[in-house]
Every structure is written in structure tokens, then in C-alpha cells.
Tab-separated table of N, CA and C in Angstrom:
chain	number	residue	atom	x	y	z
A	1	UNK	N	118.609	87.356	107.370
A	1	UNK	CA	119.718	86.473	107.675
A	1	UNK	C	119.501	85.781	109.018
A	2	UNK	N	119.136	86.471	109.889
A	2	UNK	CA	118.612	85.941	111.331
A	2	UNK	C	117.771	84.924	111.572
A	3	UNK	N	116.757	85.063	110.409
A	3	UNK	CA	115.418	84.236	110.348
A	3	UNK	C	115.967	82.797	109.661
A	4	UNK	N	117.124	82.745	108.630
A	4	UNK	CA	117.570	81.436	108.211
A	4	UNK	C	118.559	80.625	109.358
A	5	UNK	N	119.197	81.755	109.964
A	5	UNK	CA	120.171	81.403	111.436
A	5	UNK	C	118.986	80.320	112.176
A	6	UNK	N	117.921	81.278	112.537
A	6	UNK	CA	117.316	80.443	113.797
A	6	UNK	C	116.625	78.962	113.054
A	7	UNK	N	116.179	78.945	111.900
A	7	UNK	CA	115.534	77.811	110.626
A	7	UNK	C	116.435	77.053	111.015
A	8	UNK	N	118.103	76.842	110.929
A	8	UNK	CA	118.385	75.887	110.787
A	8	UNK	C	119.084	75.212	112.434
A	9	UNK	N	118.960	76.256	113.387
A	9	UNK	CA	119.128	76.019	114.606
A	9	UNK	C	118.179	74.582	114.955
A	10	UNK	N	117.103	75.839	114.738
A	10	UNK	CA	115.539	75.259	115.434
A	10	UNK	C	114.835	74.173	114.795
A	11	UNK	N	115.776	73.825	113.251
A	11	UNK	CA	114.311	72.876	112.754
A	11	UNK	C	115.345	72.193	111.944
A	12	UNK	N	116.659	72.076	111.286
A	12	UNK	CA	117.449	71.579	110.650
A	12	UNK	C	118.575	70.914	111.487
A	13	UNK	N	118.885	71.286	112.412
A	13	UNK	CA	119.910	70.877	112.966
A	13	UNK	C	119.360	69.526	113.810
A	14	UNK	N	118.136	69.993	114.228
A	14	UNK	CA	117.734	68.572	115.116
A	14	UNK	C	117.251	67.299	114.498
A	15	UNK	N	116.570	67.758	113.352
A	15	UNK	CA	116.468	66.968	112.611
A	15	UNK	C	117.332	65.994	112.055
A	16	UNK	N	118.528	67.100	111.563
A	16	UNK	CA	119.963	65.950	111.130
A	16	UNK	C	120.261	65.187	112.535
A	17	UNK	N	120.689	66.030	113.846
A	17	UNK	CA	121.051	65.206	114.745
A	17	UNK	C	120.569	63.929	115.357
A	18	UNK	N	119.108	63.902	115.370
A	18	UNK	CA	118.149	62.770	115.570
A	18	UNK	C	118.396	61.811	114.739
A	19	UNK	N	118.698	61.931	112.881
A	19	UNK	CA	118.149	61.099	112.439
A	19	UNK	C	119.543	60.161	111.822
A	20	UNK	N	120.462	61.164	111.879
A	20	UNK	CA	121.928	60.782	111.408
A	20	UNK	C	122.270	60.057	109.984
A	21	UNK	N	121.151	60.125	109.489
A	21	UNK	CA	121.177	59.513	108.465
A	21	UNK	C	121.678	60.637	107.372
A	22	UNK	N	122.323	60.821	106.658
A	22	UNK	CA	122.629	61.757	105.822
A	22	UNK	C	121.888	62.046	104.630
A	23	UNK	N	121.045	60.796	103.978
A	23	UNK	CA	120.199	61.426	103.160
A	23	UNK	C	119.022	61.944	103.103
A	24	UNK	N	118.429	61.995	104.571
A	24	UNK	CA	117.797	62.378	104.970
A	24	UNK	C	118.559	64.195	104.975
A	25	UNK	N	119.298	63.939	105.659
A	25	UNK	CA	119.675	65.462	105.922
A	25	UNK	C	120.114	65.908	104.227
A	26	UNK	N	120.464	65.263	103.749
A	26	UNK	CA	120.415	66.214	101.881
A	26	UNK	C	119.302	65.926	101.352
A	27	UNK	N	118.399	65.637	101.837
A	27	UNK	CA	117.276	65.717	101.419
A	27	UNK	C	116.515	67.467	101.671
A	28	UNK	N	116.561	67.956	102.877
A	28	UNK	CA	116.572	68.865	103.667
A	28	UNK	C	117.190	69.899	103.030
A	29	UNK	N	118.472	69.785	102.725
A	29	UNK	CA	119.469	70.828	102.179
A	29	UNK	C	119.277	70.809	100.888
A	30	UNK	N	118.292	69.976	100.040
A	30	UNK	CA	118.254	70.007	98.735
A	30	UNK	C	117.114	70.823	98.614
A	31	UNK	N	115.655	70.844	99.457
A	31	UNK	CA	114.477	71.383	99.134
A	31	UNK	C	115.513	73.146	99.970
A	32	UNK	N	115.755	73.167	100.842
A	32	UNK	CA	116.012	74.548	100.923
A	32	UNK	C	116.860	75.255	99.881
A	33	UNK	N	117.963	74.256	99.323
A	33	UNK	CA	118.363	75.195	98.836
A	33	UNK	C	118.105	75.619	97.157
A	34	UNK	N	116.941	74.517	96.740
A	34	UNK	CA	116.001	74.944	95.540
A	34	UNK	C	115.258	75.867	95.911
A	35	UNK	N	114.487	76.052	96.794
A	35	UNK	CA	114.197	77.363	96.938
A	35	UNK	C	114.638	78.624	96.918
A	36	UNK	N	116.045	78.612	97.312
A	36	UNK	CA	117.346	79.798	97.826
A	36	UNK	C	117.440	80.221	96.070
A	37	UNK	N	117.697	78.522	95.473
A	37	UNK	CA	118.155	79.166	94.109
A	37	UNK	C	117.091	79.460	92.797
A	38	UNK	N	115.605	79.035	93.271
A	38	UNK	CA	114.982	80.100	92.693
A	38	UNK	C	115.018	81.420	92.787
A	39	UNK	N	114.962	81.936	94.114
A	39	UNK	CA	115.116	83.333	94.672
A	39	UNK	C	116.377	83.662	93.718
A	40	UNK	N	117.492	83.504	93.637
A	40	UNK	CA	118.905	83.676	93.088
A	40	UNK	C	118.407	84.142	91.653
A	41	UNK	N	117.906	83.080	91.289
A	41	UNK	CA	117.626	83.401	89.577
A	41	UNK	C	116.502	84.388	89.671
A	42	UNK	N	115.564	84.786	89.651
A	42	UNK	CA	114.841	85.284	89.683
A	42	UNK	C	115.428	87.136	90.248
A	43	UNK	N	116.253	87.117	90.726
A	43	UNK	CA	117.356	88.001	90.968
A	43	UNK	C	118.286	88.714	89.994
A	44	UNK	N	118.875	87.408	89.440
A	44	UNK	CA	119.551	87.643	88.449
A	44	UNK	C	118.924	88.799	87.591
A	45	UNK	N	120.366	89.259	87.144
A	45	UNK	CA	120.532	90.283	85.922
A	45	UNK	C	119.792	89.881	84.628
A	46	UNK	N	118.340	90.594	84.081
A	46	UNK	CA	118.072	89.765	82.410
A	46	UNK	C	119.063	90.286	81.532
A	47	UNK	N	119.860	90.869	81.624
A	47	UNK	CA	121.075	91.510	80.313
A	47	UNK	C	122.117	89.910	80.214
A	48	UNK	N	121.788	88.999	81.152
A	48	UNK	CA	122.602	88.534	80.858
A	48	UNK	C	122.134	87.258	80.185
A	49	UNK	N	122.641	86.530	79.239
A	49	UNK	CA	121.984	85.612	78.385
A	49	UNK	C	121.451	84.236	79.187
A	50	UNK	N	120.610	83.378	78.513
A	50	UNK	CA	119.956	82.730	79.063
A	50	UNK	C	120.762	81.114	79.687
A	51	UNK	N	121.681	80.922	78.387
A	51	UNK	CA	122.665	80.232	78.797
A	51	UNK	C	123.801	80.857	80.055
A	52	UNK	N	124.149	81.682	80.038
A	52	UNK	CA	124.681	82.247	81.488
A	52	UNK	C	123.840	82.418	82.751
A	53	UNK	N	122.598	82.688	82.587
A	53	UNK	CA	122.226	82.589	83.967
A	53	UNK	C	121.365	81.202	84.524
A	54	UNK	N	121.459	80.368	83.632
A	54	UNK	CA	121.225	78.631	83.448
A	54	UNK	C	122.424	78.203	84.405
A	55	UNK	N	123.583	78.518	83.519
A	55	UNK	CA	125.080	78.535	84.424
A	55	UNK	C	125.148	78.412	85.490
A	56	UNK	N	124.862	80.013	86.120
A	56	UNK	CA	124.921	80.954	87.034
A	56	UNK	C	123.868	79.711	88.078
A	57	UNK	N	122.485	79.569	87.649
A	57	UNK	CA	121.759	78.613	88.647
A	57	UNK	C	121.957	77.406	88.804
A	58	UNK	N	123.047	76.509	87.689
A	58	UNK	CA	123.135	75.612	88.516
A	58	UNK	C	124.641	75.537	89.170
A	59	UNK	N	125.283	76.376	89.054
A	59	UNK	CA	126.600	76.325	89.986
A	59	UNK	C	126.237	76.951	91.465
A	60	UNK	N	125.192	77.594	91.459
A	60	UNK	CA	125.079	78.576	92.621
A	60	UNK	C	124.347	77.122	93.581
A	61	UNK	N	123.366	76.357	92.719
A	61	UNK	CA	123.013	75.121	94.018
A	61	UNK	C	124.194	74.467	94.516
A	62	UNK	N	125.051	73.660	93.298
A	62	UNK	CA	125.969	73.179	93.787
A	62	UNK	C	126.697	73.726	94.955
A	63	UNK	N	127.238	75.054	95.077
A	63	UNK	CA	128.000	75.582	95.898
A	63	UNK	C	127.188	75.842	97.185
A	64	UNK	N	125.740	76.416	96.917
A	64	UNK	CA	124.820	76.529	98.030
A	64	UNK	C	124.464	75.425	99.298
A	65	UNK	N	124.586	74.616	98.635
A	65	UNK	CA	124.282	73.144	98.997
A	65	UNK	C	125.834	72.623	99.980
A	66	UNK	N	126.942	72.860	99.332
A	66	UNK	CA	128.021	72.806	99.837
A	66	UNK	C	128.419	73.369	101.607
A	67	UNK	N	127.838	75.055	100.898
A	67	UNK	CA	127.856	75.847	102.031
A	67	UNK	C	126.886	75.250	103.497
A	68	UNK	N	125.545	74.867	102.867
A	68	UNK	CA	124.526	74.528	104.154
A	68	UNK	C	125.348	73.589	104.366
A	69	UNK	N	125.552	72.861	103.831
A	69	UNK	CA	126.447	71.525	104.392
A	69	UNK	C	127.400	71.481	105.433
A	70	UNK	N	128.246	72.517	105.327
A	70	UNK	CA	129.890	72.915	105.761
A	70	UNK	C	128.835	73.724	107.239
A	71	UNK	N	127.775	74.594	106.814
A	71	UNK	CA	127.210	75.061	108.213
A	71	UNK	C	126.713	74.311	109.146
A	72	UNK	N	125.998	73.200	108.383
A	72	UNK	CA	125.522	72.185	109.371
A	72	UNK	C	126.434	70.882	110.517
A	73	UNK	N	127.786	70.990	109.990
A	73	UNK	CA	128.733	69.685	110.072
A	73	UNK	C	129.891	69.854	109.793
A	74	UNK	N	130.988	70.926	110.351
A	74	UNK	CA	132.051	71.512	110.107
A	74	UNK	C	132.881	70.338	110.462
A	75	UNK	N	132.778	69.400	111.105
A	75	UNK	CA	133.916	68.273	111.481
A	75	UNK	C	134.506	67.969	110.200
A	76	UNK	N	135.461	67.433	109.868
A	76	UNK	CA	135.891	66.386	109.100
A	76	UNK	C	135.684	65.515	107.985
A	77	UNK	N	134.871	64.728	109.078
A	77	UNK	CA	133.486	64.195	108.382
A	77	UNK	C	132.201	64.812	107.558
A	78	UNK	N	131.901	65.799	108.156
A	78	UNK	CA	130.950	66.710	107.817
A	78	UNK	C	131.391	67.411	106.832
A	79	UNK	N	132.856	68.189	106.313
A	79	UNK	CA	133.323	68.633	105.218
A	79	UNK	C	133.496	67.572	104.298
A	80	UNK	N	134.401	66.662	104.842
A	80	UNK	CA	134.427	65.489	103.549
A	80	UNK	C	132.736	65.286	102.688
A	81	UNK	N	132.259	64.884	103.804
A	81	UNK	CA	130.823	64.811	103.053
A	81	UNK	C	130.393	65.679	102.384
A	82	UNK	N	130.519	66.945	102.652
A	82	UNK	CA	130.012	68.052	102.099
A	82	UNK	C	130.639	68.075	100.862
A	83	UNK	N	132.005	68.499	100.723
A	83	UNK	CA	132.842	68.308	99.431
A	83	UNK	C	131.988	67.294	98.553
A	84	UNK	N	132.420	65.821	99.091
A	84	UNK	CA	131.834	64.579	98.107
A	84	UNK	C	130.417	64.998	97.429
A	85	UNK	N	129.823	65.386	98.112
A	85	UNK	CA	128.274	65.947	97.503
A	85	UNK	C	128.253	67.016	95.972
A	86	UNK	N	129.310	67.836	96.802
A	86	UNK	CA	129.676	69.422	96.031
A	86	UNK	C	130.372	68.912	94.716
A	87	UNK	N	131.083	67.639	94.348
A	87	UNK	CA	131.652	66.425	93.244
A	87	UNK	C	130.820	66.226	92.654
A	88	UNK	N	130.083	65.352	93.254
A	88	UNK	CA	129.017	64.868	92.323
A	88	UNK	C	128.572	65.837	91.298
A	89	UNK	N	127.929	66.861	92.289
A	89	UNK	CA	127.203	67.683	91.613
A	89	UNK	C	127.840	68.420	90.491
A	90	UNK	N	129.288	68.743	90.596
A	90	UNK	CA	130.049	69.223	89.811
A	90	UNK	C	129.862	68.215	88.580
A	91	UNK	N	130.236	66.775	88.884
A	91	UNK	CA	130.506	65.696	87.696
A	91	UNK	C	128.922	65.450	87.260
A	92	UNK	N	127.910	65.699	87.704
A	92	UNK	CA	126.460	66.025	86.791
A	92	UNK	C	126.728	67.179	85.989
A	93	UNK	N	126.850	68.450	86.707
A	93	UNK	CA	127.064	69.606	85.599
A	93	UNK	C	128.256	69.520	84.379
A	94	UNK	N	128.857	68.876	84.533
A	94	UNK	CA	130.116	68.690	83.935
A	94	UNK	C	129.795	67.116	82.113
A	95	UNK	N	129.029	67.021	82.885
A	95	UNK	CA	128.090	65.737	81.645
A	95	UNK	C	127.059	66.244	81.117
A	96	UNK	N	126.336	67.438	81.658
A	96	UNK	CA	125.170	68.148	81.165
A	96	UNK	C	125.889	69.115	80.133
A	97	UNK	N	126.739	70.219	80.470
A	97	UNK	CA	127.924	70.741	79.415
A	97	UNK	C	128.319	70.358	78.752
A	98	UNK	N	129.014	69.296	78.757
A	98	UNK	CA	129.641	68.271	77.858
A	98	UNK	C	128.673	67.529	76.741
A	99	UNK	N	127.473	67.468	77.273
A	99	UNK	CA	126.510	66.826	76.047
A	99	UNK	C	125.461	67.884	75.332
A	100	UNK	N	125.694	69.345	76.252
A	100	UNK	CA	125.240	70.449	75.151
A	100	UNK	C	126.316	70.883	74.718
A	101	UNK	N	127.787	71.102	74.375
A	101	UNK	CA	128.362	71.065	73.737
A	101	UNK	C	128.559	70.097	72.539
A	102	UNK	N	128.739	68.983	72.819
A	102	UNK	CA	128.951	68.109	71.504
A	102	UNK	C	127.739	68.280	71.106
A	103	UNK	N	126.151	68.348	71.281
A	103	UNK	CA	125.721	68.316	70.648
A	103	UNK	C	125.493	69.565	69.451
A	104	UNK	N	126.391	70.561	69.946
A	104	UNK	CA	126.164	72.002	69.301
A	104	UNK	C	127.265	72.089	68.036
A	105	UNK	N	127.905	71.224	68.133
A	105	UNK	CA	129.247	70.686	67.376
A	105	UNK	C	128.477	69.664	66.311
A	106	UNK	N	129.188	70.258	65.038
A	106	UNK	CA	128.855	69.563	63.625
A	106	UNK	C	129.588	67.917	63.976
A	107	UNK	N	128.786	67.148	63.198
A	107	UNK	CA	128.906	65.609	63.027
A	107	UNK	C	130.871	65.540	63.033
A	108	UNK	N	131.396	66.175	62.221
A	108	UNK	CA	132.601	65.494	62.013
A	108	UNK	C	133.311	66.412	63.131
A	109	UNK	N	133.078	67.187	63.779
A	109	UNK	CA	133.808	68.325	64.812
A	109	UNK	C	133.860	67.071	66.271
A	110	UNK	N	132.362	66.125	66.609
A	110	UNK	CA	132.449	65.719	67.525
A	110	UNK	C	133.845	65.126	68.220
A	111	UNK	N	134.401	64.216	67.093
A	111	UNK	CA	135.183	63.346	67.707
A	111	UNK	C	136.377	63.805	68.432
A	112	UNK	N	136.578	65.432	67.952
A	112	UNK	CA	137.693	66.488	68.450
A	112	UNK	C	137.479	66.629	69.979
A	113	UNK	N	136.086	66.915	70.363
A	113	UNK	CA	135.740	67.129	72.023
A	113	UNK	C	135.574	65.636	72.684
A	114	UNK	N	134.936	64.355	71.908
A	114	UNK	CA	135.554	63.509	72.312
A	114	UNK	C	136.925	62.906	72.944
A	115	UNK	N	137.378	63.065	72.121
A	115	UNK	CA	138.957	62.799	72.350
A	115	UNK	C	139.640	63.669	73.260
A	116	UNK	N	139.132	64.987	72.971
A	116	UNK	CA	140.024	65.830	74.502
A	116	UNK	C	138.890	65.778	76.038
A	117	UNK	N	137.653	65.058	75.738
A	117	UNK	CA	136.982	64.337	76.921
A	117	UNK	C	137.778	63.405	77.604
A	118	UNK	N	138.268	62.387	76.806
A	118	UNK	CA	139.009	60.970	76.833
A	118	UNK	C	140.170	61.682	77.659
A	119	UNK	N	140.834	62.644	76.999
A	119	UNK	CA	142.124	62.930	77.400
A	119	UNK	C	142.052	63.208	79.054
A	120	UNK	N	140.993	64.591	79.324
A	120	UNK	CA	140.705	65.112	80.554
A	120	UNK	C	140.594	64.169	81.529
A	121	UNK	N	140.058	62.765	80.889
A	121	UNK	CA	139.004	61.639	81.936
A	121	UNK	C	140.478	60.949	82.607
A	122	UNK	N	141.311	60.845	81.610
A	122	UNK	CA	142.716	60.409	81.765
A	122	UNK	C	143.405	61.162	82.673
A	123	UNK	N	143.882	62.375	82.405
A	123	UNK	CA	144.200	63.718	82.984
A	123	UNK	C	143.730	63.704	84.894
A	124	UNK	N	142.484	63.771	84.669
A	124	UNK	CA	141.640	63.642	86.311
A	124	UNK	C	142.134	62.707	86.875
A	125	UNK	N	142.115	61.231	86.199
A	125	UNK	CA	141.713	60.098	87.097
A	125	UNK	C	143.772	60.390	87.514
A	126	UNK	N	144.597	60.636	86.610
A	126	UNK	CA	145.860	60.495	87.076
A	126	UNK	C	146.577	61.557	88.082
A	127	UNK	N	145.905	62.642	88.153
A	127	UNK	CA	146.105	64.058	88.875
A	127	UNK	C	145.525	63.904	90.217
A	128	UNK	N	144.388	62.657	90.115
A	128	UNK	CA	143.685	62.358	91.461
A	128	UNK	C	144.590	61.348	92.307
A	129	UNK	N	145.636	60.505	91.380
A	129	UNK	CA	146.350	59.511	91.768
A	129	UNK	C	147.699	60.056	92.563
A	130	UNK	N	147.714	61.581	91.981
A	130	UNK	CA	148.969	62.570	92.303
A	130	UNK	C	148.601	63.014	93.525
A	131	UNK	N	147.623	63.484	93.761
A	131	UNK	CA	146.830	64.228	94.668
A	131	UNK	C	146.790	63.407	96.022
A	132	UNK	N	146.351	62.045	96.261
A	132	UNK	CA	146.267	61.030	96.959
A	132	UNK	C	147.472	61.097	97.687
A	133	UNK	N	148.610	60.231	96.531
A	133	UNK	CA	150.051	60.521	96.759
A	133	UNK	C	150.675	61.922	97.810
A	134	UNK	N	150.572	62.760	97.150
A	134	UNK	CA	151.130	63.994	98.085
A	134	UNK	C	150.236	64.380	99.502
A	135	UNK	N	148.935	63.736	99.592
A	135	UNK	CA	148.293	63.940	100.808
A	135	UNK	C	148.220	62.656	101.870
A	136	UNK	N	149.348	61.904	101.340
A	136	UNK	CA	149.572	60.959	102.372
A	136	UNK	C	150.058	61.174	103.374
A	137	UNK	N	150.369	60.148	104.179
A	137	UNK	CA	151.630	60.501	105.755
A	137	UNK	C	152.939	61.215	105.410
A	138	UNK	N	153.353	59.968	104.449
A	138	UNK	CA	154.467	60.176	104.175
A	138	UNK	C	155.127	61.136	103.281
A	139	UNK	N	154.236	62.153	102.831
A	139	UNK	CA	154.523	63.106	101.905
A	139	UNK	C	154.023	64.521	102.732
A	140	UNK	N	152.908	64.721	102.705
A	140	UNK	CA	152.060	65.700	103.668
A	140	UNK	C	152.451	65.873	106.096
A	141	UNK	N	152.854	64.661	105.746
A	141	UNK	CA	152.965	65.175	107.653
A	141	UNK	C	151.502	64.204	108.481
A	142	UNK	N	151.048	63.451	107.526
A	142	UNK	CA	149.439	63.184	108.657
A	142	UNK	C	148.414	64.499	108.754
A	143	UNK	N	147.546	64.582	109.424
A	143	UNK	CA	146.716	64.875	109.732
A	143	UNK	C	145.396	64.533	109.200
A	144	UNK	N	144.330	64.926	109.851
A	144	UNK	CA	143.004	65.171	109.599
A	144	UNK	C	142.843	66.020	108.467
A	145	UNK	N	143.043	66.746	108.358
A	145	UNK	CA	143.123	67.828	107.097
A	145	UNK	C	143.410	67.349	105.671
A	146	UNK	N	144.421	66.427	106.040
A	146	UNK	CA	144.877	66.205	104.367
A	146	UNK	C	143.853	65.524	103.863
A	147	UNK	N	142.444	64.764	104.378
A	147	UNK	CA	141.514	64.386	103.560
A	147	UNK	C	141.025	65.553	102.873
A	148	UNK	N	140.800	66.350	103.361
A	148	UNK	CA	139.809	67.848	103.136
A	148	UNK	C	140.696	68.653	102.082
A	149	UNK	N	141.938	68.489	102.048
A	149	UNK	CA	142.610	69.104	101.172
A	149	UNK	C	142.697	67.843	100.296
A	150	UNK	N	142.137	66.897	100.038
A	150	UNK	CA	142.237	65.636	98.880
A	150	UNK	C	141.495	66.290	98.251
A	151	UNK	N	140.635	65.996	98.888
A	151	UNK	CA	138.905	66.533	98.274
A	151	UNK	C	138.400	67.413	98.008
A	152	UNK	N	139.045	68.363	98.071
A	152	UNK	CA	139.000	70.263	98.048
A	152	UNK	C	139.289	70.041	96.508
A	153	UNK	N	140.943	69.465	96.543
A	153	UNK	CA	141.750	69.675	95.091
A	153	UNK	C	141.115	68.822	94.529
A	154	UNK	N	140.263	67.722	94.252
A	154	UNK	CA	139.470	67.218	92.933
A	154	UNK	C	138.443	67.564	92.914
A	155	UNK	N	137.816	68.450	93.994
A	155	UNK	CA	136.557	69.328	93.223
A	155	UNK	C	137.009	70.399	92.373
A	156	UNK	N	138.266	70.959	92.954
A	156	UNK	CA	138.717	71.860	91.858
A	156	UNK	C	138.546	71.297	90.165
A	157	UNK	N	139.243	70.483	90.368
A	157	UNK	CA	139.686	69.640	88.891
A	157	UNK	C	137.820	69.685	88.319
A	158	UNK	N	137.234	68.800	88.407
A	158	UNK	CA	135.791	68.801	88.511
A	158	UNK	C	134.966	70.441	88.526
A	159	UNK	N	134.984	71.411	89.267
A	159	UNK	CA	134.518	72.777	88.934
A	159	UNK	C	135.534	73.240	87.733
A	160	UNK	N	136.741	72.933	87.385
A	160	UNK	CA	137.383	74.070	86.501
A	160	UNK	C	137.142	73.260	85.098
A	161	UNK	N	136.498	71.998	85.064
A	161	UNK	CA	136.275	71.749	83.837
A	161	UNK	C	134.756	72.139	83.356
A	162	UNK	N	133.602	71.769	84.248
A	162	UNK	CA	132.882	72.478	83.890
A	162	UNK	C	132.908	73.945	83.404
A	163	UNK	N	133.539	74.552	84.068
A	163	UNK	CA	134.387	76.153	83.581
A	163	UNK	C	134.272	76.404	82.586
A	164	UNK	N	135.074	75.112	81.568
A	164	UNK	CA	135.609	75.111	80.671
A	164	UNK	C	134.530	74.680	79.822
A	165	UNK	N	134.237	73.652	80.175
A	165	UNK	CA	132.615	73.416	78.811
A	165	UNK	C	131.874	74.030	78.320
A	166	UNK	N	131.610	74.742	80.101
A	166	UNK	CA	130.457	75.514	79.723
A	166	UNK	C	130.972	76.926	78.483
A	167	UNK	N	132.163	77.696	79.219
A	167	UNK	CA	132.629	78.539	77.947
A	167	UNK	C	132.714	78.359	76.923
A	168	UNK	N	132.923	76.669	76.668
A	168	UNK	CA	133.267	76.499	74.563
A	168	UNK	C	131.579	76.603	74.519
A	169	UNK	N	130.569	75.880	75.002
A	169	UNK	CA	129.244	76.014	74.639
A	169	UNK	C	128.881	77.448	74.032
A	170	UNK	N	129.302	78.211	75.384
A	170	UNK	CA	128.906	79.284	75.158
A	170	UNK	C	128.961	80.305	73.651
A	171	UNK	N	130.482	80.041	73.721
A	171	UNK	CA	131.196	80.718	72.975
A	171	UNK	C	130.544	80.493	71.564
A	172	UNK	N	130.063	78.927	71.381
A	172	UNK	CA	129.751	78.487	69.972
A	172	UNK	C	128.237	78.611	69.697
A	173	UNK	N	127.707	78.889	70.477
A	173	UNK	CA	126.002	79.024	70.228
A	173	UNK	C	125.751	80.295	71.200
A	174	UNK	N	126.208	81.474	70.160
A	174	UNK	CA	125.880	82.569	69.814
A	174	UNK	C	123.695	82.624	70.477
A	175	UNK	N	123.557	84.172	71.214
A	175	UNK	CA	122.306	84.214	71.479
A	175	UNK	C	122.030	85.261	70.863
């Protein structure tokens, strides 16, 4: 633990600070933390099926990635960013689920996960419109924070659907 402490003291931190460029610095946080999450899998339990620990590795980057993030740049800024990253990555895993599910789903079953796709896409974009709303001035009080709590609560939305995909997948293609 000491030896990753001083790594990102001594050779990550200056790097981001010099170069300020941020994709540079997730560039950085992306090769470390593919490495972290080979180690992870390779860890992992084999009792547990192959589709679960597929799961298991790509939620653990997402969140990993989050974490170096939040260590490197605790400001504001530095969480917002971090979050926004930790989204994305959620809304990739969340389209990768979603298209091994339907595809595991018989021809006439599709249009059922379609349509409650449609619904969710609806669902998000209007819960995000709610979310906005209540983290304004005039609802929330101001602060700095209420971005971080914007963006906290639609990664939620975004992690709990992947949640959810990934379980019907699961559930339906038996190992």
C-alpha cells in the first residue's frame, strides 16, 4: 500500500500537475488501473461464473478509476470530473449489457427489453431533469456541493441499471 502511496506522490501527481491536461492524466489512471484490474481478476474466486467475474472486472475499473481520480483531485472540480468519467464508463457498461442481453433474447422477446430500454432512457433523462431542479439555489441552499451531489445521483441511476441488465443476462443464460 505504501509503495502505490509514494507511485502516485512521486510520479503521478507531478505529472498531472505539470501537464493539466486531463487526458493526459486519464490516460495515466487508465494504464494503472488495467493493471490493478488484472491483478483483481486473476484474484477472483473461480467458483464463480464467468459472466460474474466479467461483471465483477469491469465494474471494479470503473469504480477503480473513480477512486484514483477522487485521490488525485479531491476539489470540486476534481470530483465532478472524476464522477463524469465514472458515467461514462457506467453508460459503456450499461450498452455492453444491454446488447448481451437482447441478444440472448428470442427474435419476438426483443421488442419487450426494447421498449422498457425506451422507457428507462425516458425515465433517466427526466429524473436527471428532477435532480438538476432540486440541486439548484433555489431548492438546495447553493453551494459547491450540490454539483457533486448532481452527479453522484445520476451515476447512481447509470450504475443501478447496469445492475439490472446485467442480472436479467445473467439470470437467462444459464452456465
Amino acid at each position: 500500500m505504501k509503495k502505490n502511496f509514494f507511485l502516485y506522490i512521486f510520479f503521478l501527481l507531478p505529472i498531472w500537475a505539470f501537464s493539466q491536461n486531463e487526458d493526459s492524466l486519464l490516460s495515466i489512471i487508465e494504464t494503472k488501473v488495467e493493471i490493478e484490474s488484472l491483478e483483481f481478476l486473476s484474484q477472483q474466486d473461480r467458483s464463480i461464473g464467468d459472466k460474474s467475474r466479467q461483471f465483477n472486472y469491469d465494474t471494479f475499473k470503473v469504480e477503480r478509476t473513480l477512486e484514483k481520480l477522487l485521490d488525485l483531485d479531491p476539489s470540486t472540480h476534481g470530483t465532478n470530473f472524476g464522477i463524469s468519467i465514472a458515467t461514462k464508463g457506467y453508460d459503456f457498461l450499461l450498452n455492453k449489457y444491454y446488447k448481451l442481453l437482447l441478444s440472448s433474447l428470442n427474435k419476438e422477446n426483443q421488442s419487450v427489453l426494447k421498449n422498457a430500454q425506451k422507457a428507462w432512457l425516458n425515465f433517466r433523462d427526466e429524473e436527471t431533469k428532477l435532480i438538476s431542479l432540486l440541486r439548484s439555489d433555489k431548492y438546495s441552499g447553493g453551494g459547491t456541493i450540490q454539483s457533486m451531489i448532481e452527479l453522484s445521483s445520476i451515476l447512481s441511476l447509470y450504475k443501478a441499471r447496469v445492475i439490472e441488465l446485467f442480472n436479467h443476462y445473467d439470470e437467462i443464460t444459464n452456465e
